[in-house]
Amino acid sequence: MDFGAVMRALSISGNLTLVSSRELVDKVNRAALRFERKEQKQIFRFRKWPVPVTVPDVLPTAPVHVLREVGVATTFFDDPVFADAARLWAQLRYCATLAPHRGRMTLSATAASSVVHHHKVAQSEYLGIGLALFVARHVLSEQYPGLDFQAVDADVALRSGIPGVGAVRQASGVRVRPDYFLIGHPRNGGAVKIVVLECKGNHGNESLAVDQLAKACVQVRSVEIAGRGCLPSLMVASCLRQSGITVHVLDPPGEDELWSGSADELERELNEELGEVPEPFTSERPGSEQQDDAVDELALFDRTLPVDVEESDTSFPAEARVLTIPQASQKWFSHALARFGAASALLFAGAGRTAAAYRPPPPRGGFTGLDEQSSASGDDAATAFDLGGGLHVMGTRSVLPLPDGGRFVVHRGLESGLYEQLAGQRLGSYLRSAPGVEERWRNGILDEEFARDAVSVGSDGTVLAVSLDRGR
């Protein structure tokens, strides 16, 4: 194998094809009606009704950016010992199957034809997360100029420190909540925004993406603000094919403003510790008044979409439950999400002990998401290293020996100044400073020879660098 070619491909951009249209909305609505009526799944009566979102025809990205996105987003996955390292190399393996070809981002021929089923499922999940986050950040940057969004694992956020909610996964393992919350912080003051994100991935065609988006309409419906309705959401389904990767995006509307203030006020309040939740969240079956919708469902149900299923439809839960955030706890929830976003960045950098300080206080009779026995409460493994271009990072270094005597070297971390702010419990200062790191680094490497590394720097200050050491 030409490991040099693999290394170079990680940093080469290719175009994702983006799709969002009224026609796609109609197909998703018809699929949801098929699930509800022909397959007797009443939970689909409680879905959100999607709308198209303005997207470009194509959006360029490189595999290294997808790898960093999925790496930060999955830091909270529950792990046994050594699983974090195993996940890193698995994610690198799957992201390395992204192959820029003639300007398009594609799935490599090897991955498209020879990956066995259980690896395809994992590949779809990891790449689905990374691609969805990359696309969602672009969409939100257009919708909310001046805001920078952090991704927070919804399972962790909703089960942590919130009494009365219980587990957010059913016993069968089927997701009944969305994948992520994206919390947007204004650089110059204003409203803090929260958007729900559901990520899907498959190796099939549009019909499978349509079925996945129909299910996502239920999942993003499961969180609401008391008296104000659902949060806004993005649903992203990626079709991974050798001919090219197509990303389908829809944007169910909702109430997105939970907290506002000047830049100084937001920084000051976020620097403070998080107290107990003012009013507990509730999880209930939606009432009958939520079953009716103004849309004429019969008019939509004019034909049935073909079924092309990569995941079992029979496992989808039979009834809906909606988590309600009381108005008195909206600001607390925004603050809690910001703390979890910081913890994700610290865990990505190997700073488990520092990350554990960002968990909410235990509720009376509740439980926390950053378990005392989890990797989030372990010793800090972060050390300092310099990636050039004036980028000083605190993080970890992982090495994979190669058959030809060379080594893949992966650095993961957080810009050192931001690391110090979080270690000093200055969350507000971190959020205000983080967006400038990427721009400073890009300006700093213009005069440096840096082509040997594939590097990705995020607006949260996280850094991923992959290099090939050919040895002797």
Coordinates of C-alpha atoms in Angstrom, one line a residue:
M1 CA 0.0 0.0 0.0
D2 CA 1.2 3.5 -0.8
F3 CA 0.9 5.1 2.6
G4 CA 2.2 8.4 1.2
A5 CA -0.8 8.6 -1.1
V6 CA -3.1 7.8 1.9
M7 CA -1.5 10.6 3.8
R8 CA -1.8 13.1 1.0
A9 CA -5.4 12.3 0.4
L10 CA -6.3 13.2 4.0
S11 CA -5.7 16.9 3.2
I12 CA -7.0 17.1 -0.4
S13 CA -10.4 18.8 -0.7
G14 CA -13.3 17.3 -2.7
N15 CA -16.9 18.5 -3.2
L16 CA -19.8 17.1 -1.3
T17 CA -23.1 17.3 -3.3
L18 CA -25.8 18.9 -1.2
V19 CA -29.5 18.4 -1.7
S20 CA -32.4 20.3 0.0
S21 CA -35.6 20.9 -1.9
R22 CA -39.4 20.9 -1.7
E23 CA -39.4 17.6 -3.6
L24 CA -37.2 16.0 -0.9
V25 CA -39.6 17.3 1.8
D26 CA -42.5 15.7 0.0
K27 CA -40.7 12.4 -0.2
V28 CA -39.8 12.5 3.5
N29 CA -43.4 13.3 4.4
R30 CA -44.7 10.4 2.3
A31 CA -42.2 8.0 3.9
A32 CA -43.3 9.1 7.4
L33 CA -46.9 8.4 6.4
R34 CA -46.0 5.0 5.1
F35 CA -44.4 4.2 8.4
E36 CA -47.4 5.5 10.3
R37 CA -50.2 4.0 8.2
K38 CA -49.0 0.9 6.4
E39 CA -46.7 -0.2 9.1
Q40 CA -48.8 1.0 12.1
K41 CA -46.2 3.1 13.8
Q42 CA -48.2 5.8 15.5
I43 CA -45.0 7.5 16.8
F44 CA -44.7 9.1 13.4
R45 CA -47.9 11.2 14.2
F46 CA -45.7 13.2 16.5
R47 CA -43.0 14.1 14.0
K48 CA -41.9 17.6 13.0
W49 CA -42.7 18.8 9.5
P50 CA -39.4 19.6 7.7
V51 CA -38.7 22.5 5.3
P52 CA -35.9 22.9 2.8
V53 CA -32.8 24.9 3.7
T54 CA -30.7 27.1 1.5
V55 CA -27.5 25.2 0.6
P56 CA -24.9 25.5 -2.1
D57 CA -24.9 22.8 -4.8
V58 CA -21.5 21.6 -3.6
L59 CA -19.5 22.1 -0.4
P60 CA -15.7 21.4 -0.3
T61 CA -14.1 19.5 2.5
A62 CA -11.1 17.3 3.2
P63 CA -11.1 14.0 5.1
V64 CA -8.9 15.4 7.9
H65 CA -11.7 17.9 8.8
V66 CA -14.3 15.1 8.9
L67 CA -11.9 13.1 11.1
R68 CA -11.5 16.0 13.6
E69 CA -15.3 16.6 13.7
V70 CA -16.1 13.0 14.5
G71 CA -13.2 12.7 17.0
V72 CA -14.4 15.7 19.1
A73 CA -18.0 14.6 18.8
T74 CA -17.5 11.1 20.1
T75 CA -15.3 11.8 23.1
F76 CA -18.2 10.9 25.5
F77 CA -18.9 7.5 24.0
D78 CA -18.9 5.0 27.0
D79 CA -15.6 3.1 26.8
P80 CA -13.7 0.3 28.4
V81 CA -10.0 0.6 28.9
F82 CA -8.0 1.2 25.6
A83 CA -11.2 1.8 23.6
D84 CA -10.4 5.5 23.1
A85 CA -7.2 4.4 21.1
A86 CA -9.1 1.8 19.2
R87 CA -11.8 4.3 18.3
L88 CA -9.1 6.8 17.0
W89 CA -7.6 4.3 14.6
A90 CA -11.0 3.0 13.5
Q91 CA -12.1 6.6 12.7
L92 CA -8.8 7.2 10.9
R93 CA -9.4 4.0 8.9
Y94 CA -12.9 5.0 7.9
C95 CA -12.1 8.7 7.1
A96 CA -9.2 7.5 5.0
T97 CA -11.8 5.8 2.7
L98 CA -13.0 9.3 1.7
A99 CA -11.3 9.7 -1.7
P100 CA -11.3 13.1 -3.4
H101 CA -11.6 12.3 -7.2
R102 CA -11.9 14.7 -10.0
G103 CA -13.1 17.4 -7.7
R104 CA -15.7 15.3 -5.9
M105 CA -15.6 13.7 -2.5
T106 CA -16.2 10.0 -3.0
L107 CA -16.0 6.7 -1.2
S108 CA -12.9 4.7 -2.3
A109 CA -13.5 1.7 -4.6
T110 CA -12.1 -0.6 -1.9
A111 CA -14.4 0.7 0.8
A112 CA -17.4 0.7 -1.6
S113 CA -17.0 -2.9 -2.7
S114 CA -15.2 -4.9 0.0
V115 CA -16.2 -3.6 3.5
V116 CA -18.2 -6.2 5.3
H117 CA -21.6 -5.4 6.7
H118 CA -20.8 -4.7 10.3
H119 CA -17.9 -2.4 9.3
K120 CA -20.2 -0.6 6.9
V121 CA -22.6 0.1 9.7
A122 CA -19.7 1.6 11.8
Q123 CA -18.4 3.4 8.8
S124 CA -21.8 4.9 8.1
E125 CA -22.2 6.0 11.7
Y126 CA -18.8 7.7 12.0
L127 CA -18.8 9.3 8.6
G128 CA -22.4 10.3 9.0
I129 CA -21.6 12.1 12.2
G130 CA -18.5 13.9 10.8
L131 CA -20.1 14.9 7.5
A132 CA -23.3 16.1 9.2
L133 CA -21.4 18.3 11.7
F134 CA -19.3 19.8 8.9
V135 CA -22.3 20.6 6.8
A136 CA -24.4 21.8 9.7
R137 CA -21.7 24.3 10.7
H138 CA -21.8 25.7 7.2
V139 CA -25.6 26.0 7.1
L140 CA -25.7 27.6 10.6
S141 CA -22.9 30.1 9.7
E142 CA -25.1 31.3 6.9
Q143 CA -28.3 31.4 9.0
Y144 CA -26.6 33.0 12.1
P145 CA -23.6 35.1 11.1
G146 CA -21.4 36.0 14.0
L147 CA -22.2 32.8 16.0
D148 CA -19.8 29.9 16.6
F149 CA -21.4 26.5 17.3
Q150 CA -20.2 23.7 19.6
A151 CA -21.5 20.2 19.3
V152 CA -22.7 18.4 22.4
D153 CA -23.7 14.8 22.6
A154 CA -27.4 14.8 23.4
D155 CA -27.4 11.6 25.3
V156 CA -24.8 12.9 27.7
A157 CA -26.5 16.3 28.0
L158 CA -29.9 15.0 28.8
R159 CA -29.0 12.3 31.2
S160 CA -26.5 14.4 33.2
G161 CA -27.7 16.1 36.3
I162 CA -31.4 16.2 35.2
P163 CA -33.7 14.3 37.7
G164 CA -36.7 12.6 36.4
V165 CA -35.5 12.0 32.9
G166 CA -33.9 8.6 33.1
A167 CA -31.9 7.0 30.3
V168 CA -32.3 8.6 26.9
R169 CA -31.8 5.3 25.0
Q170 CA -34.5 2.6 25.2
A171 CA -33.5 -0.9 26.4
S172 CA -33.3 -2.1 22.8
G173 CA -30.6 0.5 22.0
V174 CA -32.9 2.5 19.6
R175 CA -32.4 6.2 19.7
V176 CA -35.4 8.2 20.9
R177 CA -33.5 11.4 21.2
P178 CA -31.5 13.4 18.6
D179 CA -27.8 12.9 18.2
Y180 CA -26.4 16.4 19.1
F181 CA -27.2 19.8 20.4
L182 CA -25.4 22.6 18.6
I183 CA -25.0 25.6 20.9
G184 CA -24.1 28.9 19.2
H185 CA -22.4 31.7 21.1
P186 CA -22.3 35.2 19.7
R187 CA -18.9 36.7 19.2
N188 CA -20.1 40.2 19.9
G189 CA -23.0 39.7 22.2
G190 CA -26.6 38.9 21.4
A191 CA -28.7 35.7 21.6
V192 CA -27.4 32.3 22.4
K193 CA -28.9 29.7 20.0
I194 CA -29.5 26.0 20.4
V195 CA -30.1 23.8 17.4
V196 CA -30.9 20.0 17.5
L197 CA -28.9 17.9 15.0
E198 CA -29.7 14.4 13.8
C199 CA -27.0 12.6 11.8
K200 CA -27.6 9.8 9.4
G201 CA -25.3 7.8 7.0
N202 CA -25.8 4.9 4.6
H203 CA -24.2 3.1 1.7
G204 CA -27.4 3.2 -0.4
N205 CA -29.4 5.6 -2.5
E206 CA -31.7 8.5 -1.9
S207 CA -34.7 6.3 -0.9
L208 CA -32.7 5.1 2.1
A209 CA -31.8 8.6 3.0
V210 CA -35.5 9.6 2.8
D211 CA -36.5 6.8 5.2
Q212 CA -33.7 7.9 7.6
L213 CA -34.9 11.5 7.4
A214 CA -38.5 10.5 8.1
K215 CA -37.3 8.8 11.4
A216 CA -35.2 11.9 12.2
C217 CA -38.4 14.0 12.1
V218 CA -39.5 12.0 15.2
Q219 CA -36.2 12.2 17.0
V220 CA -35.7 16.0 16.6
R221 CA -39.3 16.4 17.9
S222 CA -38.5 14.9 21.3
V223 CA -37.1 18.1 23.0
E224 CA -39.2 21.2 23.5
I225 CA -39.2 24.4 25.5
A226 CA -42.2 24.8 27.9
G227 CA -44.6 27.3 26.4
R228 CA -42.6 27.9 23.3
G229 CA -42.5 24.6 21.4
C230 CA -39.7 22.7 19.7
L231 CA -36.1 23.7 19.3
P232 CA -35.0 24.3 15.7
S233 CA -33.2 21.4 14.1
L234 CA -31.2 20.1 11.2
M235 CA -31.5 16.6 9.8
V236 CA -28.6 15.5 7.7
A237 CA -28.4 12.1 5.8
S238 CA -25.3 11.3 3.8
C239 CA -25.2 8.7 1.0
L240 CA -21.7 7.2 0.8
R241 CA -21.0 6.0 -2.7
Q242 CA -18.1 5.4 -5.0
S243 CA -19.6 7.7 -7.5
G244 CA -19.7 10.6 -5.0
I245 CA -21.1 11.5 -1.6
T246 CA -24.5 13.2 -1.5
V247 CA -25.7 14.9 1.7
H248 CA -29.4 15.5 2.1
V249 CA -30.3 18.4 4.5
L250 CA -33.6 19.5 5.9
D251 CA -34.4 22.2 8.5
P252 CA -37.5 21.8 10.7
P253 CA -38.2 25.2 12.3
G254 CA -38.5 25.9 16.0
E255 CA -37.8 28.4 18.8
D256 CA -34.1 29.0 19.0
E257 CA -33.4 31.9 21.4
L258 CA -32.9 30.9 25.0
W259 CA -30.6 33.4 26.5
S260 CA -29.0 36.7 25.4
G261 CA -26.7 39.4 26.7
S262 CA -23.7 41.6 25.7
A263 CA -20.4 39.9 25.0
D264 CA -19.1 41.0 28.4
E265 CA -22.2 39.8 30.2
L266 CA -22.1 36.4 28.5
E267 CA -18.4 35.9 29.3
R268 CA -18.9 36.9 32.9
E269 CA -21.9 34.6 33.5
L270 CA -20.3 31.7 31.7
N271 CA -17.1 32.1 33.8
E272 CA -19.3 31.4 36.9
E273 CA -19.9 28.0 38.2
L274 CA -23.1 26.1 37.3
G275 CA -25.6 25.7 40.1
E276 CA -28.4 23.2 40.4
V277 CA -31.1 23.1 37.8
P278 CA -33.7 25.6 38.9
E279 CA -36.6 23.4 37.8
P280 CA -36.4 19.7 36.8
F281 CA -37.0 18.7 33.2
T282 CA -40.0 16.4 32.5
S283 CA -40.4 13.5 30.1
E284 CA -43.9 12.7 29.1
R285 CA -46.0 11.2 26.3
P286 CA -47.3 14.1 24.2
G287 CA -51.0 15.0 24.6
S288 CA -53.7 14.5 22.1
E289 CA -53.6 18.1 21.0
Q290 CA -50.2 17.5 19.5
Q291 CA -51.4 14.8 17.3
D292 CA -53.2 17.0 14.9
D293 CA -51.4 19.0 12.2
A294 CA -52.6 21.6 9.7
V295 CA -50.9 19.8 6.8
D296 CA -53.2 17.6 4.7
E297 CA -51.6 14.2 5.1
L298 CA -53.9 12.4 2.7
A299 CA -52.9 14.7 -0.1
L300 CA -49.3 13.7 0.5
F301 CA -49.9 10.0 0.6
D302 CA -50.2 9.5 -3.1
R303 CA -47.6 6.9 -3.6
T304 CA -45.2 4.7 -1.5
L305 CA -41.5 5.1 -1.7
P306 CA -39.4 2.0 -2.4
V307 CA -38.0 0.4 0.7
D308 CA -34.2 0.1 0.8
V309 CA -33.3 -0.5 4.4
E310 CA -29.9 -0.6 6.0
E311 CA -31.2 -0.5 9.6
S312 CA -34.2 -2.5 10.9
D313 CA -37.5 -0.5 10.8
T314 CA -39.1 -2.9 13.2
S315 CA -36.8 -1.7 16.0
F316 CA -38.1 1.9 16.0
P317 CA -39.9 2.7 19.2
A318 CA -43.7 2.4 19.2
E319 CA -44.6 5.5 21.2
A320 CA -43.3 9.1 21.5
R321 CA -42.0 10.8 24.6
V322 CA -41.1 14.5 24.7
L323 CA -38.6 16.0 27.0
T324 CA -39.7 19.5 28.2
I325 CA -37.2 22.1 29.4
P326 CA -39.0 24.5 31.8
Q327 CA -38.7 28.2 31.1
A328 CA -37.0 28.7 34.5
S329 CA -34.2 26.3 33.4
Q330 CA -33.6 27.6 29.8
K331 CA -30.5 29.6 30.8
W332 CA -29.2 26.8 33.0
F333 CA -29.5 24.4 30.1
S334 CA -27.6 26.7 27.8
H335 CA -24.9 27.1 30.4
A336 CA -24.8 23.3 30.9
L337 CA -24.4 22.7 27.2
A338 CA -21.6 25.1 27.0
R339 CA -19.8 23.3 29.8
F340 CA -20.3 19.9 28.1
G341 CA -18.9 21.4 24.9
A342 CA -15.8 22.5 26.8
A343 CA -15.5 19.0 28.3
S344 CA -15.6 17.5 24.8
A345 CA -12.7 19.7 23.7
L346 CA -10.7 18.8 26.8
L347 CA -11.4 15.0 26.5
F348 CA -10.3 15.3 22.8
A349 CA -7.0 16.7 24.2
G350 CA -6.6 13.9 26.7
A351 CA -7.4 16.1 29.7
G352 CA -9.9 13.8 31.5
R353 CA -9.4 15.2 35.0
T354 CA -9.8 18.8 33.8
A355 CA -12.9 17.8 31.8
A356 CA -14.5 16.2 34.8
A357 CA -14.7 19.6 36.5
Y358 CA -17.2 20.7 33.9
R359 CA -19.9 18.2 34.8
P360 CA -23.0 19.7 36.4
P361 CA -23.6 19.3 40.1
P362 CA -25.4 16.0 40.9
P363 CA -29.2 16.6 41.2
R364 CA -31.1 15.4 44.2
G365 CA -31.9 11.8 43.3
G366 CA -30.3 12.0 39.9
F367 CA -27.1 11.0 38.3
T368 CA -24.4 12.5 36.2
G369 CA -23.1 11.8 32.7
L370 CA -19.4 12.2 33.5
D371 CA -19.2 9.1 35.7
E372 CA -16.5 9.0 38.3
Q373 CA -15.3 5.7 36.7
S374 CA -15.4 7.1 33.2
S375 CA -12.4 8.3 31.1
A376 CA -13.6 11.8 31.8
S377 CA -12.4 11.5 35.4
G378 CA -9.0 10.0 34.7
D379 CA -5.6 11.6 34.8
D380 CA -4.7 14.3 32.4
A381 CA -2.6 12.8 29.6
A382 CA -2.1 16.1 27.7
T383 CA 1.4 17.3 26.9
A384 CA 2.6 20.4 25.0
F385 CA 3.7 20.3 21.4
D386 CA 4.2 22.7 18.5
L387 CA 2.6 22.2 15.1
G388 CA 4.2 25.1 13.3
G389 CA 2.5 28.3 12.2
G390 CA 2.6 29.6 15.7
L391 CA 0.2 26.8 16.8
H392 CA 1.1 25.7 20.3
V393 CA -1.1 22.8 21.5
M394 CA -1.8 20.8 24.6
G395 CA -2.8 17.3 23.7
T396 CA -1.9 13.7 23.0
R397 CA 0.4 11.9 20.5
S398 CA -0.6 8.5 19.1
V399 CA 1.7 6.4 16.9
L400 CA 0.7 3.5 14.5
P401 CA 3.7 1.4 13.2
L402 CA 3.4 0.6 9.5
P403 CA 4.6 -2.6 7.7
D404 CA 7.2 -0.6 5.7
G405 CA 8.9 0.6 8.9
G406 CA 7.2 4.0 8.8
R407 CA 4.7 5.4 11.3
F408 CA 1.5 7.3 11.2
V409 CA 1.6 9.9 13.9
V410 CA -1.6 11.6 15.1
H411 CA -1.7 14.7 17.4
R412 CA -5.0 15.6 19.0
G413 CA -5.3 18.6 21.2
L414 CA -6.5 22.1 22.2
E415 CA -4.7 25.3 21.5
S416 CA -2.6 26.0 24.6
G417 CA -4.0 29.4 25.6
L418 CA -7.6 28.0 25.4
Y419 CA -6.5 25.0 27.4
E420 CA -5.2 27.3 30.1
Q421 CA -8.5 29.2 30.2
L422 CA -10.5 26.0 30.6
A423 CA -8.1 24.7 33.2
G424 CA -8.7 28.0 35.1
Q425 CA -12.5 27.6 34.9
R426 CA -12.8 30.6 32.6
L427 CA -15.4 29.1 30.2
G428 CA -16.7 32.4 29.0
S429 CA -13.2 33.6 28.1
Y430 CA -12.6 30.4 26.2
L431 CA -15.7 30.7 24.2
R432 CA -14.9 34.3 23.3
S433 CA -11.3 33.6 22.3
A434 CA -11.7 30.2 20.5
P435 CA -12.9 31.4 17.1
G436 CA -9.7 33.4 16.5
V437 CA -7.4 30.5 16.8
E438 CA -8.1 29.0 13.3
E439 CA -7.7 32.4 11.6
R440 CA -4.4 33.1 13.4
W441 CA -3.0 29.7 12.5
R442 CA -4.0 30.0 8.8
N443 CA -2.2 33.4 8.7
G444 CA 0.8 31.9 10.4
I445 CA 1.5 29.1 8.0
L446 CA 1.5 31.1 4.8
D447 CA 5.3 31.4 5.0
E448 CA 6.0 27.9 6.3
E449 CA 6.5 24.6 4.6
F450 CA 3.8 22.5 6.1
A451 CA 2.6 20.3 3.3
R452 CA 3.8 17.1 5.0
D453 CA 1.0 17.2 7.6
A454 CA -2.8 17.0 7.3
V455 CA -4.1 19.5 9.8
S456 CA -7.5 20.6 10.9
V457 CA -8.2 23.4 13.3
G458 CA -11.8 24.0 14.5
S459 CA -13.6 27.1 15.7
D460 CA -13.6 25.6 19.2
G461 CA -9.8 25.5 19.2
T462 CA -9.5 21.8 18.8
V463 CA -6.6 20.6 16.6
L464 CA -5.9 17.4 14.7
A465 CA -2.7 16.8 12.8
V466 CA -1.7 13.6 11.0
S467 CA 1.7 13.0 9.6
L468 CA 3.7 10.2 8.1
D469 CA 7.1 9.4 9.5
R470 CA 8.9 7.2 7.0
G471 CA 11.6 6.2 9.4
R472 CA 14.9 5.1 8.1

